Amino acid sequence: MTARMPIYLDYSATTPVDKRVAAKMIPFLTEDFGNAASRSHPYGWTAEKAVENARDEVAKLVHADPREIVWTSGATESNNLAIKGAAHFYQDKGKHIITMQTEHKAVIDAFRELERQGFEATYLAPEADGLLSLDKFRAAIRPDTVLASVMLVNNEIGVIQDIETIGNICRENGVIFHVDAAQATGKVHIDLEKLPVDLMSFSAHKTYGPKGVGALYVRRKPRVRLEAQMHGGGHERGLRSGTLATHQIVGMGEAFRIAREEMDLENARIRRLRDRLLAGLQEIDETYVNGDLKNRVPHNLNISFNYVEGESLIMAVKDIAVSSGSACTSASLEPSYVLRAIGRSDELAHSSIRFSIGRFTTEEDVDYTIELMKSKIGKLRELSPLWEMHLDGVDISKVEWAAH
Amino acid sequence: MAYSDKVLDHYENPRNVGALDKNDPQVGTGMVGAPACGDVMKLQIKVNDDGIIEDAKFKTYGCGSAIASSSLVTEWIKGKTLDQVMEIKNSDIAQELALPPVKIHCSVLAEDAIRAAVADLKSKQTVASEVA
């Protein structure tokens, strides 16, 4: 890829479609355009074969049976289908559901909707490192708990939850376990033959596939039942009706095939870039890494620059494309709810930047970013009355501010 | 978020950044806002013996609109009397910078900063006259 400004460091928001993926998709728009549900002619057979081939590729990346993969429009739909579908199906067994405060909005808002329908929800706070306390999780389970949902890799701070242990706790207590893995594919190894997970959500566009397609893993043994949320022609064994978007699905399959074959090499390279970026940024005073550094994908670096306000920081760094908190909430003036949940002060939450590194990030990109951050943070701190107070030895947290 | 050219200009080239001696009896300091709300403005004014603001400095922790609002008011208040600057309204600032509705609070804060700096100066002068 040629150098293009601004430098893209927002791979957790979305990724470019890999050119190999795009090349595979195009014929299914213009030539092999058949409906995969058409059984009476070769147009349909070709589409069906392509869809099933892609299903195999998605299943292979996560060590699942292809029959356990249901196509959806993306991870948001997968999360909705899994959470509402399982809660509705098993509601006679109980109406208590558990998740974390740091989940993606697609999970949190599905839980909120279930609360409106009469379910009772527990939103567990993470520890300061972003990880779920297993004791707190165990303690939250009640006899009427039917479903728990915990994400594998957090979208804002990149921390990896101990899904295996959490899943085992769910198994012991007969709780259906859903995992949002939208940010995990191609970054961490997922083995659903071993992991005690019942439902898992995937997205194509976080892993160099197209937007608008995702999948939900639905375990066959022991079988997990869902109530469909989309009714129609009975596609995907009745779990998700709607004509399959062949080209999108083909793209997701190819993207996941590439991820399976290249992730180890790619992750080693990305880890080197992350380490370089981290070392450079830590030369700046008063920087704080948000979330645990060890249990974390190397693609994500979320850092707060103290005494600098987040939005002006984003303006200052317009030569790099990054997020202040989650892209989904950057239009609002609220500090990131994920950073608040791990106990960051409003000030540090406001001054956070998420750098996310990906397949096309270069060492030059990282070096440029480090220099840019050093110069811009310096400039904004010269402007900052809080930095001035800090240098004068004033403890900002002890100052009584007039609220407005 | 799309900022107006004027906001971008003030943000890129802020006017009158710095600090005045807050213990100087002719300097008034106004600090408004709160870090938790995402913006803090410190505005300082220095009046001469004729009651004219001869210098103004600011430092702002906040978004581009907050920085631009405070930069703009330092330009506006120089050369004016305390009574004149008390007439500056947040709507004047918002209009000049073409602030979008979600950023109106930045102009409110800038107006508050002027009032706080003037109030600080007046309280210093009252104390000074009582001592004398």
XYZ file of C-alpha atoms in Angstrom:
536
model
C 0.000 0.000 0.000
C 1.251 3.462 -0.823
C 1.552 5.972 1.980
C -1.748 7.741 2.303
C -2.743 10.510 4.692
C -4.061 10.378 7.264
C -2.254 7.248 8.390
C -4.861 4.639 9.253
C -4.531 3.400 12.827
C -8.160 2.541 13.441
C -8.240 -1.132 12.462
C -10.482 -1.892 15.451
C -13.169 0.301 13.891
C -12.926 -1.448 10.554
C -10.324 -2.841 8.180
C -9.864 -2.412 4.454
C -11.039 -5.389 2.426
C -7.948 -7.383 1.491
C -7.453 -7.176 -2.280
C -7.433 -10.991 -2.474
C -10.829 -10.952 -0.792
C -12.260 -8.295 -3.098
C -11.060 -10.239 -6.154
C -12.922 -13.337 -4.962
C -16.123 -11.401 -4.312
C -16.536 -9.594 -7.629
C -17.591 -12.522 -9.867
C -20.445 -13.255 -7.484
C -21.928 -9.833 -8.181
C -21.919 -9.921 -11.966
C -21.560 -13.481 -13.241
C -22.327 -16.020 -10.538
C -25.228 -13.982 -9.245
C -27.619 -16.843 -8.525
C -29.731 -17.228 -5.417
C -28.210 -19.889 -3.176
C -31.737 -21.078 -2.409
C -32.504 -21.791 -6.074
C -32.369 -25.566 -6.383
C -33.518 -25.926 -9.978
C -30.620 -24.534 -12.025
C -26.839 -24.139 -12.064
C -26.965 -20.450 -11.108
C -28.341 -21.431 -7.732
C -26.043 -24.450 -7.383
C -22.959 -22.293 -8.009
C -24.019 -19.777 -5.388
C -24.851 -22.493 -2.900
C -21.481 -24.149 -3.419
C -19.697 -20.832 -2.848
C -21.704 -20.171 0.294
C -20.951 -23.634 1.690
C -17.282 -23.292 0.838
C -17.193 -19.998 2.757
C -19.028 -21.631 5.650
C -16.269 -24.257 5.781
C -13.620 -21.537 5.917
C -15.321 -19.667 8.752
C -15.808 -22.932 10.653
C -12.168 -23.936 10.134
C -10.790 -20.719 11.622
C -12.611 -21.402 14.891
C -12.574 -25.230 14.833
C -16.321 -25.578 14.489
C -18.583 -27.789 12.402
C -19.809 -25.860 9.323
C -23.367 -26.779 10.328
C -22.837 -24.656 13.443
C -22.325 -21.459 11.422
C -25.316 -19.199 10.700
C -24.846 -16.241 8.340
C -25.974 -12.836 9.566
C -25.502 -9.210 8.541
C -22.714 -8.673 11.059
C -21.736 -9.031 14.700
C -24.493 -6.692 15.894
C -27.124 -8.974 14.397
C -25.286 -12.063 15.655
C -25.256 -10.640 19.181
C -28.949 -9.793 18.986
C -29.884 -13.217 17.617
C -27.792 -15.021 20.213
C -28.839 -13.013 23.250
C -32.507 -12.392 22.520
C -32.898 -15.736 20.752
C -31.496 -17.769 23.649
C -33.160 -15.683 26.369
C -36.531 -16.054 24.666
C -36.134 -19.772 24.070
C -35.041 -20.586 27.628
C -37.140 -18.029 29.521
C -39.252 -20.732 31.134
C -36.095 -21.869 32.955
C -35.398 -18.415 34.364
C -35.211 -14.759 33.502
C -31.845 -13.649 34.860
C -29.030 -12.753 32.448
C -25.432 -11.618 33.080
C -22.963 -9.538 31.095
C -20.194 -6.963 31.650
C -20.307 -3.177 31.705
C -17.526 -3.076 29.122
C -19.341 -5.064 26.434
C -20.069 -3.588 23.021
C -23.300 -1.615 22.754
C -24.783 -4.382 20.602
C -24.685 -6.631 23.668
C -25.559 -3.999 26.286
C -28.530 -2.707 24.315
C -29.825 -6.217 23.602
C -29.704 -6.779 27.371
C -31.528 -3.500 27.967
C -34.243 -4.606 25.558
C -34.616 -7.899 27.426
C -34.924 -5.924 30.676
C -37.813 -4.017 29.112
C -39.372 -7.404 28.314
C -39.208 -8.478 31.947
C -35.774 -10.078 32.257
C -33.469 -9.143 35.111
C -29.913 -8.255 34.071
C -26.633 -8.027 35.969
C -23.888 -5.853 34.442
C -20.608 -6.807 36.089
C -17.870 -4.208 36.467
C -14.410 -5.296 35.305
C -11.334 -5.075 37.484
C -9.031 -2.077 36.943
C -7.131 -4.089 34.304
C -10.327 -4.589 32.304
C -10.630 -8.292 33.100
C -13.635 -10.026 34.626
C -13.164 -11.315 38.157
C -14.058 -15.007 38.083
C -15.179 -14.883 41.717
C -17.507 -11.991 41.010
C -18.859 -13.835 37.992
C -19.447 -17.002 39.992
C -21.162 -14.994 42.730
C -23.477 -13.308 40.232
C -24.952 -16.595 39.004
C -28.369 -17.405 40.480
C -30.624 -20.451 40.138
C -32.691 -18.554 37.561
C -29.699 -17.400 35.454
C -30.178 -18.615 31.885
C -27.619 -16.686 29.846
C -24.249 -14.997 30.210
C -22.469 -12.929 27.557
C -18.796 -11.957 27.783
C -16.708 -10.677 24.895
C -13.447 -12.364 23.937
C -11.470 -9.251 22.945
C -12.602 -5.816 24.042
C -13.042 -3.333 21.212
C -11.716 -0.323 23.127
C -8.884 -1.666 25.243
C -8.089 -4.973 23.527
C -8.045 -7.092 26.682
C -8.655 -10.835 26.329
C -11.092 -12.400 28.790
C -10.552 -15.897 30.188
C -13.363 -17.378 28.120
C -12.441 -20.987 28.922
C -12.793 -20.567 32.689
C -15.883 -18.384 32.410
C -17.409 -20.995 30.092
C -16.663 -23.797 32.528
C -18.403 -21.867 35.301
C -21.401 -21.485 32.979
C -21.408 -25.223 32.218
C -21.311 -26.116 35.913
C -24.359 -23.946 36.456
C -26.343 -24.779 33.330
C -26.018 -21.253 31.945
C -25.961 -20.681 28.184
C -22.727 -18.854 27.309
C -22.469 -16.349 24.474
C -19.183 -14.745 23.395
C -18.834 -11.706 21.135
C -15.678 -12.485 19.147
C -15.984 -9.675 16.596
C -12.592 -8.227 17.601
C -10.905 -11.599 18.074
C -10.825 -13.402 14.732
C -7.383 -13.417 13.166
C -5.946 -12.048 16.414
C -6.315 -14.899 18.904
C -6.656 -18.635 18.310
C -10.203 -19.815 18.858
C -10.873 -23.532 19.280
C -14.559 -24.205 19.734
C -13.913 -27.944 19.993
C -12.313 -27.200 23.351
C -13.885 -23.950 24.485
C -17.070 -24.359 26.555
C -18.917 -21.734 24.517
C -22.474 -22.155 23.223
C -22.829 -19.129 20.975
C -20.171 -16.949 19.359
C -20.547 -13.829 17.188
C -18.280 -12.986 14.276
C -17.863 -10.060 11.930
C -16.151 -10.003 8.521
C -15.105 -6.369 8.367
C -12.850 -6.448 11.425
C -10.788 -9.157 9.710
C -10.212 -7.700 6.203
C -13.566 -8.850 4.861
C -16.499 -6.748 3.678
C -18.937 -4.838 5.869
C -22.489 -6.104 6.095
C -21.805 -9.769 6.789
C -21.129 -11.773 9.906
C -21.902 -15.133 11.429
C -23.180 -16.725 14.582
C -21.788 -19.992 15.865
C -24.563 -22.109 17.407
C -23.294 -25.226 19.204
C -24.774 -28.576 18.127
C -23.400 -30.761 20.941
C -24.817 -30.071 23.460
C -27.409 -28.454 21.268
C -28.315 -24.837 21.858
C -31.731 -23.626 20.798
C -32.640 -20.121 19.693
C -35.828 -18.333 18.860
C -35.409 -16.724 15.429
C -35.498 -12.935 15.358
C -35.915 -12.640 11.582
C -38.785 -14.540 10.005
C -39.220 -15.347 6.342
C -38.168 -18.029 3.929
C -36.646 -20.301 6.543
C -33.046 -19.838 5.420
C -30.199 -20.940 7.688
C -32.318 -23.730 9.174
C -34.958 -21.221 10.137
C -32.620 -19.292 12.417
C -32.108 -16.367 10.079
C -34.345 -15.891 7.084
C -33.341 -13.738 4.148
C -31.659 -14.393 0.807
C -27.973 -15.004 1.408
C -25.641 -12.237 0.250
C -23.403 -14.562 -1.747
C -20.647 -12.067 -2.582
C -20.434 -10.866 1.022
C -20.343 -14.408 2.347
C -17.663 -15.392 -0.169
C -15.671 -12.393 1.035
C -15.992 -13.401 4.667
C -14.906 -16.944 3.846
C -11.828 -15.760 1.991
C -10.976 -13.232 4.706
C -11.183 -15.929 7.373
C -9.117 -18.346 5.251
C -6.360 -15.738 4.976
C -6.626 -15.052 8.712
C -6.194 -18.757 9.488
C -3.166 -19.109 7.247
C -1.398 -15.857 8.083
C -2.349 -14.862 11.611
C 0.727 -16.213 13.386
C 3.158 -14.370 11.126
C 0.995 -11.283 11.058
C 0.569 -11.132 14.823
C 4.323 -11.397 15.390
C 4.849 -8.440 13.064
C 2.058 -6.433 14.658
C 3.427 -7.140 18.135
C 6.796 -5.673 17.106
C 5.052 -2.564 15.808
C 2.969 -2.277 18.975
C 6.052 -2.582 21.174
C 7.770 0.121 19.146
C 4.750 2.415 19.372
C 4.374 1.813 23.111
C 8.052 2.488 23.815
C 7.906 5.725 21.816
C 4.736 7.011 23.437
C 5.948 6.156 26.926
C 8.712 8.705 26.459
C 5.949 11.286 26.902
C 5.309 12.220 30.561
C 2.039 11.364 32.265
C 0.795 8.685 29.871
C -1.297 5.776 31.058
C -2.028 2.538 29.228
C -5.689 1.619 29.625
C -6.314 -2.071 30.237
C -4.000 -4.952 30.964
C -0.960 -5.144 28.680
C -0.331 -8.867 29.062
C -3.792 -10.310 28.428
C -4.274 -8.184 25.361
C -4.162 -8.425 21.587
C -1.087 -6.647 20.206
C -3.271 -4.794 17.711
C -4.667 -2.458 20.344
C -2.968 0.296 22.296
C -5.264 2.549 24.295
C -3.441 5.375 26.030
C -4.511 8.364 28.087
C -2.445 11.518 27.857
C -3.051 13.331 31.102
C -3.886 17.060 31.143
C -4.847 17.100 27.465
C -8.484 17.031 26.352
C -9.504 14.231 24.022
C -11.310 16.074 21.275
C -8.621 18.717 20.838
C -6.156 15.850 20.831
C -8.032 14.206 17.964
C -7.977 17.549 16.110
C -4.260 17.854 16.772
C -3.520 14.449 15.350
C -5.516 14.768 12.166
C -2.646 13.226 10.204
C -3.429 9.908 11.850
C -6.850 8.255 11.837
C -7.486 7.063 15.397
C -10.417 6.836 17.803
C -11.094 8.583 21.040
C -12.843 5.769 22.855
C -15.128 3.702 20.640
C -15.957 4.888 17.142
C -19.607 4.202 17.894
C -19.687 6.872 20.587
C -17.181 9.429 19.325
C -20.032 11.650 18.124
C -21.127 12.190 21.724
C -19.359 14.258 24.331
C -19.512 11.557 26.992
C -16.254 10.002 28.150
C -15.830 6.365 27.164
C -18.028 4.098 29.305
C -15.423 1.350 29.022
C -12.689 3.528 30.515
C -15.076 4.730 33.225
C -15.910 1.102 34.044
C -12.227 0.255 34.616
C -12.091 3.162 37.050
C -10.390 5.828 34.963
C -11.187 9.396 36.017
C -13.267 11.477 33.638
C -10.158 13.476 32.768
C -8.116 10.437 31.788
C -11.088 8.926 29.975
C -11.506 12.156 27.999
C -7.844 12.207 27.012
C -7.598 8.667 25.696
C -6.672 7.578 22.221
C -7.105 4.120 20.797
C -4.376 3.239 18.324
C -5.190 0.050 16.483
C -2.583 -1.511 14.252
C -3.272 -3.827 11.346
C -2.160 -5.686 8.256
C -1.014 -2.624 6.323
C 0.640 -0.652 9.133
C 4.354 -0.016 8.574
C 7.269 0.854 10.816
C 7.343 4.298 9.147
C 3.701 4.797 10.139
C 4.563 4.009 13.746
C 7.600 6.294 13.829
C 5.644 9.137 12.263
C 2.906 8.650 14.865
C 5.339 8.765 17.764
C 6.896 12.038 16.569
C 3.494 13.558 15.852
C 2.194 12.654 19.307
C 5.253 14.035 21.036
C 5.005 17.376 19.281
C 1.219 17.777 19.555
C 0.965 16.680 23.183
C 3.699 19.200 23.970
C 1.793 21.959 22.186
C -1.532 21.175 23.864
C 0.082 20.969 27.274
C 1.557 24.424 26.791
C -2.051 25.491 26.314
C -3.372 23.509 29.262
C -4.030 25.193 32.620
C -4.138 21.708 34.169
C -0.620 20.919 32.974
C 0.543 24.252 34.413
C -1.046 23.346 37.756
C 0.521 19.898 37.623
C 3.976 21.430 37.049
C 3.319 23.776 39.985
C 2.675 20.726 42.139
C -1.090 21.214 42.477
C -3.072 18.001 42.923
C -5.841 18.492 40.357
C -8.073 15.912 42.029
C -8.103 17.958 45.243
C -9.181 21.194 43.557
C -12.841 22.096 44.012
C -14.158 22.841 40.562
C -17.268 24.885 39.965
C -19.496 22.476 38.062
C -21.208 23.861 35.003
C -16.996 17.102 13.556
C -16.675 19.927 11.060
C -15.218 23.086 12.531
C -15.489 26.518 10.955
C -12.392 28.087 9.426
C -12.285 30.612 12.264
C -12.258 27.890 14.914
C -9.515 26.058 13.048
C -7.490 29.266 12.716
C -7.667 30.005 16.447
C -6.980 26.371 17.264
C -3.940 26.173 14.969
C -2.638 29.633 15.925
C -4.032 30.451 19.350
C -3.591 34.126 20.311
C -2.276 35.262 23.669
C -1.419 31.914 25.181
C 0.399 32.195 28.472
C 0.163 33.390 32.036
C 0.337 36.689 33.919
C 1.474 37.049 37.517
C -1.656 36.209 39.447
C -0.351 38.045 42.520
C -0.048 41.319 40.627
C -2.802 43.611 42.016
C -3.549 44.785 38.470
C -4.130 41.224 37.217
C -7.463 39.457 37.453
C -7.621 35.688 37.026
C -10.723 33.724 36.083
C -10.690 29.936 36.088
C -13.927 28.282 35.022
C -15.092 24.829 34.030
C -14.058 21.468 35.433
C -11.778 18.710 34.159
C -14.587 16.187 34.581
C -16.718 18.162 32.136
C -13.941 18.183 29.574
C -13.056 21.847 29.678
C -11.243 24.292 31.938
C -10.486 27.865 30.925
C -8.068 30.186 32.645
C -8.320 33.791 31.521
C -6.125 36.552 32.913
C -6.487 40.279 32.341
C -4.166 43.124 33.259
C -5.574 46.622 33.583
C -3.592 49.823 33.466
C -4.173 52.826 35.710
C -6.844 54.137 33.333
C -8.905 50.971 33.836
C -8.180 49.713 30.322
C -7.305 46.045 29.758
C -3.824 46.274 28.311
C -2.980 42.584 28.281
C -4.850 39.300 28.325
C -3.589 35.718 28.433
C -5.323 32.379 28.431
C -4.783 28.681 28.833
C -7.518 26.232 27.998
C -7.992 22.522 28.507
C -10.806 21.609 26.181
C -11.981 20.919 22.661
C -11.080 23.016 19.631
C -14.142 25.225 20.128
C -13.203 25.910 23.749
C -9.654 26.831 22.741
C -10.938 29.057 19.924
C -13.540 30.746 22.161
C -10.958 31.688 24.770
C -8.392 32.731 22.160
C -10.998 34.964 20.519
C -12.031 36.712 23.740
C -8.418 37.603 24.565
C -8.366 39.491 21.261
C -11.707 41.138 21.917
C -11.081 42.325 25.455
C -7.723 43.985 24.928
C -8.062 47.775 24.883
C -11.520 47.686 26.474
C -12.693 48.774 29.920
C -14.069 46.320 32.488
C -17.592 47.601 31.878
C -17.214 47.120 28.136
C -16.012 43.537 28.380
C -18.880 42.662 30.713
C -21.163 43.347 27.758
C -19.640 40.558 25.659
C -22.253 37.842 25.308
C -21.732 34.176 24.632
C -23.966 34.538 21.564
C -21.474 37.049 20.098
C -18.693 34.495 20.488
C -20.789 31.624 19.128
C -21.805 33.703 16.118
C -18.283 34.908 15.348
C -16.922 31.353 15.447
C -20.021 29.742 13.865
C -20.182 27.226 16.694
C -22.544 24.271 16.191
C -25.294 23.788 18.835
C -23.322 21.096 20.722
C -20.484 23.582 21.201
C -22.467 26.559 22.504
C -21.356 25.674 26.033
C -17.788 26.630 25.019
C -18.902 30.188 24.323
C -20.831 30.243 27.621
C -17.661 29.181 29.390
C -15.665 31.938 27.679
C -18.218 34.529 28.818
C -18.024 33.090 32.347
C -14.234 33.326 32.207
C -14.403 37.065 31.413
C -16.823 37.606 34.320
C -14.669 35.576 36.686
C -11.507 37.477 35.738
C -13.250 40.826 36.156
C -14.738 39.743 39.514
C -11.310 38.607 40.726
C -9.755 41.916 39.742
C -12.544 43.926 41.394
C -12.264 41.960 44.630
C -8.514 42.602 44.657
C -9.092 46.297 44.121
C -11.723 46.409 46.895
C -9.312 44.748 49.302
C -6.585 47.163 48.183
C -8.791 50.225 48.746
C -9.902 48.936 52.163
C -6.288 48.455 53.171
C -5.521 51.966 51.963
